[in-house]
Structure formats: C-alpha cells, structure tokens
mmCIF file of C-alpha atoms in Angstrom:
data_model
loop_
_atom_site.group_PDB
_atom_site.id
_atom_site.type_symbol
_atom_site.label_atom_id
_atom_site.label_comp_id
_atom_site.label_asym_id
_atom_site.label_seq_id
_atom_site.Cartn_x
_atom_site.Cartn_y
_atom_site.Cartn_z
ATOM 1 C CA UNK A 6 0.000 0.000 0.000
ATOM 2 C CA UNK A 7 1.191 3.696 -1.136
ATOM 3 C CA UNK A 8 1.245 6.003 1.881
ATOM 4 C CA UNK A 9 -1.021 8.921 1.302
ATOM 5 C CA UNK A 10 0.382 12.152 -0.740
ATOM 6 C CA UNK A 11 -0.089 14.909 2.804
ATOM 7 C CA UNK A 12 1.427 18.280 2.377
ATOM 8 C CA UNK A 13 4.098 18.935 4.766
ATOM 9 C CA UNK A 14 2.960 20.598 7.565
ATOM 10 C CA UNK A 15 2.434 24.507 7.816
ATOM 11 C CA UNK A 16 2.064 24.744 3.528
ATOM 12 C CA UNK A 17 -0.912 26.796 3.264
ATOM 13 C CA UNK A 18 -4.328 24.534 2.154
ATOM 14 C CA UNK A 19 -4.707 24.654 -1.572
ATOM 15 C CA UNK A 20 -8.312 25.480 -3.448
ATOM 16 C CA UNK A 21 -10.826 27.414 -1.717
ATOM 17 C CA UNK A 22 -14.367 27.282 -0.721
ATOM 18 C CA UNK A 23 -15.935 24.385 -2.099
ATOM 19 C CA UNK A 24 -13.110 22.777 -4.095
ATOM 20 C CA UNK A 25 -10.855 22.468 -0.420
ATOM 21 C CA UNK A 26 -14.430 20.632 0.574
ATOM 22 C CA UNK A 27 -14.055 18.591 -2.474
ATOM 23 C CA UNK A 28 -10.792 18.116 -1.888
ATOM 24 C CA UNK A 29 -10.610 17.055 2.083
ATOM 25 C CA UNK A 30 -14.448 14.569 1.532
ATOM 26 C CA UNK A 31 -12.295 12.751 -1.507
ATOM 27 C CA UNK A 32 -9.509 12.180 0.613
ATOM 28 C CA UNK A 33 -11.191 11.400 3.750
ATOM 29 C CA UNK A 34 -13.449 8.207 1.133
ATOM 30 C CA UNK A 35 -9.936 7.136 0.489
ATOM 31 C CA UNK A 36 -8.667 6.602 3.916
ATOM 32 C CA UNK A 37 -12.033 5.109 5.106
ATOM 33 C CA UNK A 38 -11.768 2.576 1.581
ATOM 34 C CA UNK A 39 -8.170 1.485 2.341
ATOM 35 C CA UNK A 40 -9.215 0.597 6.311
ATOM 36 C CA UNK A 41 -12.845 -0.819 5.885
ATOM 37 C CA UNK A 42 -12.851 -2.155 9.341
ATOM 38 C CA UNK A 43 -11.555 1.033 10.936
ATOM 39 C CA UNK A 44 -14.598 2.353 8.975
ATOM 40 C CA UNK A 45 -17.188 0.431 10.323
ATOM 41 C CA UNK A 46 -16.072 0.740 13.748
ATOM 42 C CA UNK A 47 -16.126 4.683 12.687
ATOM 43 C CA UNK A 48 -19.747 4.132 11.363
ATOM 44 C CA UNK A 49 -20.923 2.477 14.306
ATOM 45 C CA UNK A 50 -19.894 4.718 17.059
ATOM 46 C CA UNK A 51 -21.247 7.607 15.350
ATOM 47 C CA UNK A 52 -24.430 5.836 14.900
ATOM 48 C CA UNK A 53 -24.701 4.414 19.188
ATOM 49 C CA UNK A 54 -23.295 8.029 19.985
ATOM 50 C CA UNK A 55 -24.904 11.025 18.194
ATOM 51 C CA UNK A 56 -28.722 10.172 18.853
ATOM 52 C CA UNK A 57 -27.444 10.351 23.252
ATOM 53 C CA UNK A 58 -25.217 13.424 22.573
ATOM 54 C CA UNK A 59 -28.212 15.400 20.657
ATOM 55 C CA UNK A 60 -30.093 14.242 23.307
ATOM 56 C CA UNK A 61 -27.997 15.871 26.083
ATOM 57 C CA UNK A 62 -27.638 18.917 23.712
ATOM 58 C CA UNK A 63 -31.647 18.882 23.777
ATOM 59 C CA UNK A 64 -31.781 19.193 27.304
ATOM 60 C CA UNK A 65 -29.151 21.345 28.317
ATOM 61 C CA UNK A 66 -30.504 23.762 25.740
ATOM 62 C CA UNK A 67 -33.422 23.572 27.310
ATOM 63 C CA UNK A 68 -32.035 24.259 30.920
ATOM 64 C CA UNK A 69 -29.602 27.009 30.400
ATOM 65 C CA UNK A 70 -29.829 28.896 27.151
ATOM 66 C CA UNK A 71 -33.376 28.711 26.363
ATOM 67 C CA UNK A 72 -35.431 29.786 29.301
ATOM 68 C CA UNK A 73 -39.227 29.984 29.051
ATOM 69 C CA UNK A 74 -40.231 32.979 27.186
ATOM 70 C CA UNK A 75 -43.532 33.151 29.819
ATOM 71 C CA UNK A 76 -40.560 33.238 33.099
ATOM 72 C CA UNK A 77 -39.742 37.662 33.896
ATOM 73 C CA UNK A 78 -36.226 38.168 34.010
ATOM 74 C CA UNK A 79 -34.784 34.594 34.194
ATOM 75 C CA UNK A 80 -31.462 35.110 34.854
ATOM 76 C CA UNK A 81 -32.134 36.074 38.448
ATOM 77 C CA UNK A 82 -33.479 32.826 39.401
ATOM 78 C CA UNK A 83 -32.081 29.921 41.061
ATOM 79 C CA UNK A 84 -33.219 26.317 41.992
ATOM 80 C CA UNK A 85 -32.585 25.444 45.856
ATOM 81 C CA UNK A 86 -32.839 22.404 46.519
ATOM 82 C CA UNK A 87 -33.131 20.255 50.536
ATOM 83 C CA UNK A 88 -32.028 17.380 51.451
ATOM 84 C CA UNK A 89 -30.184 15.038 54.481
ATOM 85 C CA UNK A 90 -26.457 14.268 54.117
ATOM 86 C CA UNK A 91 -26.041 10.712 53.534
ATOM 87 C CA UNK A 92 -22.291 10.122 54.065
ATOM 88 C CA UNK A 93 -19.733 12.779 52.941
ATOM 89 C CA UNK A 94 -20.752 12.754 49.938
ATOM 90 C CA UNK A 95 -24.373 12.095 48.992
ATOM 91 C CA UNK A 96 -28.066 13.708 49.437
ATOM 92 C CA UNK A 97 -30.921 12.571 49.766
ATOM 93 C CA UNK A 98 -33.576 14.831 48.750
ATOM 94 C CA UNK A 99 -36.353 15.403 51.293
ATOM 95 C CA UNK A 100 -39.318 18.250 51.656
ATOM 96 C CA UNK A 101 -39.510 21.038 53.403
ATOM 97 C CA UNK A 102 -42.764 22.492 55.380
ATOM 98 C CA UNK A 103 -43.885 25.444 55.639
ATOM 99 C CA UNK A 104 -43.150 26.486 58.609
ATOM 100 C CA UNK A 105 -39.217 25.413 57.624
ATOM 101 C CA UNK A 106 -40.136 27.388 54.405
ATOM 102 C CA UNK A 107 -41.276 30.485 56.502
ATOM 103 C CA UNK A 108 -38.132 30.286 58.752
ATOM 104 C CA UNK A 109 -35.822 30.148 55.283
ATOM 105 C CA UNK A 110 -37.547 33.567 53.954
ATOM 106 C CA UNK A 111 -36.945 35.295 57.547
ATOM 107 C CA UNK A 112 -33.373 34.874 57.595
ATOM 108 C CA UNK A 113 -32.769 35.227 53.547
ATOM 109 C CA UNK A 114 -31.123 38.974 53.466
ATOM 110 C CA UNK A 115 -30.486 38.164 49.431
ATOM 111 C CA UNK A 116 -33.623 36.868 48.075
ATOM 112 C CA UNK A 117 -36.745 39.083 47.155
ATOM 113 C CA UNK A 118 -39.370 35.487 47.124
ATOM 114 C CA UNK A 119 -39.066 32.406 48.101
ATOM 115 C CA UNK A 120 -41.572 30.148 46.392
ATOM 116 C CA UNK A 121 -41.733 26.152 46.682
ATOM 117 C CA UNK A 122 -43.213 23.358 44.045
ATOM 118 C CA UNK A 123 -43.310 19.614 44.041
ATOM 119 C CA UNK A 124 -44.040 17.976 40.394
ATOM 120 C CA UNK A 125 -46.371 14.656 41.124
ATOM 121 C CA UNK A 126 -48.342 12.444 38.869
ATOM 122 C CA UNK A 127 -51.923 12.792 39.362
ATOM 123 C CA UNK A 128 -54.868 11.480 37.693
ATOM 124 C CA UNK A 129 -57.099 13.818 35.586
ATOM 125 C CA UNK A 130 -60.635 13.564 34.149
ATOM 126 C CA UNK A 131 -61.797 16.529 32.306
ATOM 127 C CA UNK A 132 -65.107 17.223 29.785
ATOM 128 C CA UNK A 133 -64.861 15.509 26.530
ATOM 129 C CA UNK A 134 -61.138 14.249 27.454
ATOM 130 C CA UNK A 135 -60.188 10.226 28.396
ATOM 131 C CA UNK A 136 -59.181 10.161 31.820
ATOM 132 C CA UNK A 137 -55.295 10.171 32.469
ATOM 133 C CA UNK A 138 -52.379 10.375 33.937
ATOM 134 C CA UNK A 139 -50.208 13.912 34.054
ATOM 135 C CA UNK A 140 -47.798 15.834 35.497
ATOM 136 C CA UNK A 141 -48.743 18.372 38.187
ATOM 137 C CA UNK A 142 -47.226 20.676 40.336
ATOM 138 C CA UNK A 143 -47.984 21.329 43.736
ATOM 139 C CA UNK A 144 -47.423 25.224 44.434
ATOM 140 C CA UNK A 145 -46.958 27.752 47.260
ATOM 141 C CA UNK A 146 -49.403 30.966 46.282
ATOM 142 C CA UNK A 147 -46.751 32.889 45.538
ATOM 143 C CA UNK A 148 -45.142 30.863 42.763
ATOM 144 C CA UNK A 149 -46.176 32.556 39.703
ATOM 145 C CA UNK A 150 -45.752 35.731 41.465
ATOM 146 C CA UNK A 151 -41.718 34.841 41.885
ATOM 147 C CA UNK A 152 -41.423 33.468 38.607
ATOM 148 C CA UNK A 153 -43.311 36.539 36.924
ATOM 149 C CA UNK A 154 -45.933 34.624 34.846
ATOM 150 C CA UNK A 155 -48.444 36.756 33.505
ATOM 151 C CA UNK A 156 -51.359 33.855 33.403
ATOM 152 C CA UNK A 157 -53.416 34.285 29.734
ATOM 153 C CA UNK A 158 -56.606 33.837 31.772
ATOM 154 C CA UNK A 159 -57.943 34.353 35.161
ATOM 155 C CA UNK A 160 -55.311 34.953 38.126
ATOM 156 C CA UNK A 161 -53.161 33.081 39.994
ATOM 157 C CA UNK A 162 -53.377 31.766 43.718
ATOM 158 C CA UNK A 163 -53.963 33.565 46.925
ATOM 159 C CA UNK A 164 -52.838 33.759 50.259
ATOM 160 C CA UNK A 165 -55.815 32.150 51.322
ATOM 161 C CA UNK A 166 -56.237 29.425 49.404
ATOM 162 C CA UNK A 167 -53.091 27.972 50.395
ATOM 163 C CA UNK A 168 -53.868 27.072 54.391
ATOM 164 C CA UNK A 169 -52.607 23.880 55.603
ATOM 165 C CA UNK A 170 -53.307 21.234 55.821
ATOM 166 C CA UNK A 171 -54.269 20.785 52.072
ATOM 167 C CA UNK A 172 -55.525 24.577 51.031
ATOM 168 C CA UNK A 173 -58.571 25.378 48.787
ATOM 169 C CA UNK A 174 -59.373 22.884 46.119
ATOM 170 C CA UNK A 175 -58.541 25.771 43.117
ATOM 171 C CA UNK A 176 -56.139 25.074 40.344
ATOM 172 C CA UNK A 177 -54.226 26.762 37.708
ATOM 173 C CA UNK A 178 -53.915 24.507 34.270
ATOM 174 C CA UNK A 179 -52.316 25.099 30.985
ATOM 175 C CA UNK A 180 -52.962 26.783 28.043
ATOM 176 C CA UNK A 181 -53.126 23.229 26.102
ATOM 177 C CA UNK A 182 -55.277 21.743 28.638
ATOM 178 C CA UNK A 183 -57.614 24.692 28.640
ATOM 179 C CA UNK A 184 -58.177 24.499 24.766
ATOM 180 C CA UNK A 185 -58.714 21.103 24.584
ATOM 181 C CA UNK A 186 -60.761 20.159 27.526
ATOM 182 C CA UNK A 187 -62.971 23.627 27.052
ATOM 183 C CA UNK A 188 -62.472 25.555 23.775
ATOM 184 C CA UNK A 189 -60.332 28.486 25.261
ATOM 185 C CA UNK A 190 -58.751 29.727 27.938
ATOM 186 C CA UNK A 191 -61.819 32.219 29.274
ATOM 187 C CA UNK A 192 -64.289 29.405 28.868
ATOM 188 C CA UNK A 193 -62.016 27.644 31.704
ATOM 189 C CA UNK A 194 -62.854 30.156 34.238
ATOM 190 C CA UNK A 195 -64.546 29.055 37.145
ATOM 191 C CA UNK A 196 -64.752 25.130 35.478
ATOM 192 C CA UNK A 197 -64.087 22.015 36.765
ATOM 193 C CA UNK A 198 -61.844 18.980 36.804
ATOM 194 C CA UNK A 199 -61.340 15.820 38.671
ATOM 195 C CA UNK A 200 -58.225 15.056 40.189
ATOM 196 C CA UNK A 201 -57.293 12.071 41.911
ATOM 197 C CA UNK A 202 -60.994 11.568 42.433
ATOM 198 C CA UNK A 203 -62.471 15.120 43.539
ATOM 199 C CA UNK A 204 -63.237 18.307 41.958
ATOM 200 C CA UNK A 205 -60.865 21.470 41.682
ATOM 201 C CA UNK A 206 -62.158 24.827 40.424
ATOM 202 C CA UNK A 207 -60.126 26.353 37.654
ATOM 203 C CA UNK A 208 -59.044 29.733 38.779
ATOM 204 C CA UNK A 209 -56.136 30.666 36.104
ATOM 205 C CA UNK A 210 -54.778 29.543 32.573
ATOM 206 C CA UNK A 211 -51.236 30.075 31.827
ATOM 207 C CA UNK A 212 -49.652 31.267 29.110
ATOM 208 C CA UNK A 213 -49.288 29.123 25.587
ATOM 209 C CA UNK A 214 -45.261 29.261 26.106
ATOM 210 C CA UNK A 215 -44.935 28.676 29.769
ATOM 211 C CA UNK A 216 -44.488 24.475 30.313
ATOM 212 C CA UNK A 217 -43.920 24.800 34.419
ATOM 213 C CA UNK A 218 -40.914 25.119 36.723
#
C-alpha cells in the first residue's frame, strides 16, 4: 500500500471554498476505503453516539440557554434544593414544610421570594377528554408571582387558598389543557376537573409558552 500524498505541515491549504471541501471529503473516502474495518467501527460509534449526545444537547438547551419565554427576568433565578447528608458525599432529597419554608424567607437577606413546588403524577378527568395520567405541580401561592408569569386567563393563587393542611381545592392549568378540555382559555374560568378523584375549580390559565418550573 502507497502512503497517502499529505502536504508537509504549515504549507498553506490549496483550493478554496468548495473545491478544499471537495478536496478534504475525496480524501477522507480514500482513507475510510483502504481501512474498511476502521470504517465500520467509525460508522458504528457515530451511529450508538450522536442520537445520546443530541439528546444531552436537547436538554441542556433547554435548561440554560433557552429559558421559558412566559418566566420575567430569568437570569435572576435559582433552583434550591433540601435534602439530608447521607455520608460525605451524597443527598438525599427530602421536603420542606412550611413552617421550615417560613423560617428560610426570615433569615434570607439576598432573596426578594421564596416560592416552593413539588411535580407529582396525578390522575385527571376533564369534559370531553379520556381520563389520564399527568404531570402536576404542587405550588406555594406565591409561585407565579416569583417566577413573573403573567397567566393568559384568570389569576393566579392567593394567600388564602393555600392554608394547611391541604388549602382550597382551586387550580391553575395550561394553556393546552384549557383548549382542549374547554375551547379556550376564558371558557375555563370558574370550570371544573377531577383530580385524583375530587373536583378542583379552575381559577387561572397560563400562558401558551410557559411548560412549568
């Protein structure tokens, strides 16, 4: 076998634009030709590895560099998380009450609201909708306040209606949900739905572009 014809290094790449694309794709079907095994392996790694990596790519995007449009200002929010040490190194998540939640925004000198969530699966029946499973989150009254979600229908909670032991049986729900399960957002005003078995008063519709926490 003839050892490929390289330039030596630091001469300047010859052709430009396409024809150096020409150029570097002919020579790169060359090297995979003379090494087919080195090309399959090639072939297959790039095949386990890019669908994972765009995956990862997907979510990180989603994360850090694209907030949701719907969130004020979100570049002055942060996630706090609670938990129990479990050796030196581990946590193990655990909840916080309210009364711990109260004692957090009394000694916070740095944060203007404090609000706390808890994503759960819960089961949903709504008009002219199969019953199902879905994603909900379980808020403090204040959370759309502290995120800054202008809701596209209706308002958001109240002081009130969040009492212990379980608060008032109102909920927020999502643009989608609104549409589907009652035509519009408006038309959801003052609605019901079943969850987990009982009935909850739609209070609020949030925006089309907000998707939660």
């Amino acid at each position: 076998r003839l050892p490929l014809k390289l330039p030596p290094p630091g001469v300047p790449a010859r052709g430009r634009g396409w024809s150096q694309l020409w150029q570097d794709t002919r020579l790169a079907l060359r090297s995979l030709r003379r090494r087919p095994g080195f090309s399959a392996a090639v072939l297959i790694t790039l095949g386990l590895t890019m669908r994972p990596t765009a995956a990862i790519v997907r979510v990180g995007n989603w994360l850090l560099w694209s907030p949701s449009p719907a969130v004020a200002d979100p570049g002055r929010l942060v996630v706090i998380w609670s938990g129990e040490w479990s050796g030196e190194t581990r946590v193990s998540p655990s909840g916080v009450s309210y009364a711990n939640l109260d004692d957090v925004r009394a000694a916070s000198g740095t944060l203007v609201g404090i609000a706390g969530w808890q994503v759960s699966s819960v089961s949903l029946a709504a008009p002219g909708l199969p019953p199902r499973h879905v994603q909900a989150g379980f808020v403090t009254a204040n959370f759309f306040h502290v995120l800054g979600v202008r809701l596209a229908a209706g308002r958001s909670f109240i002081v009130d209606e969040d009492r212990p032991p379980f608060g008032a049986t109102v909920i927020v729900i999502s643009h989608s949900l609104a549409a589907q399960a009652f035509g519009s957002p408006g038309a959801a005003l003052t609605r019901a739905l079943m969850i987990n078995g009982g009935p909850m008063a739609v209070v609020g519709v949030t925006p089309r572009t907000f998707g939660g926490a």
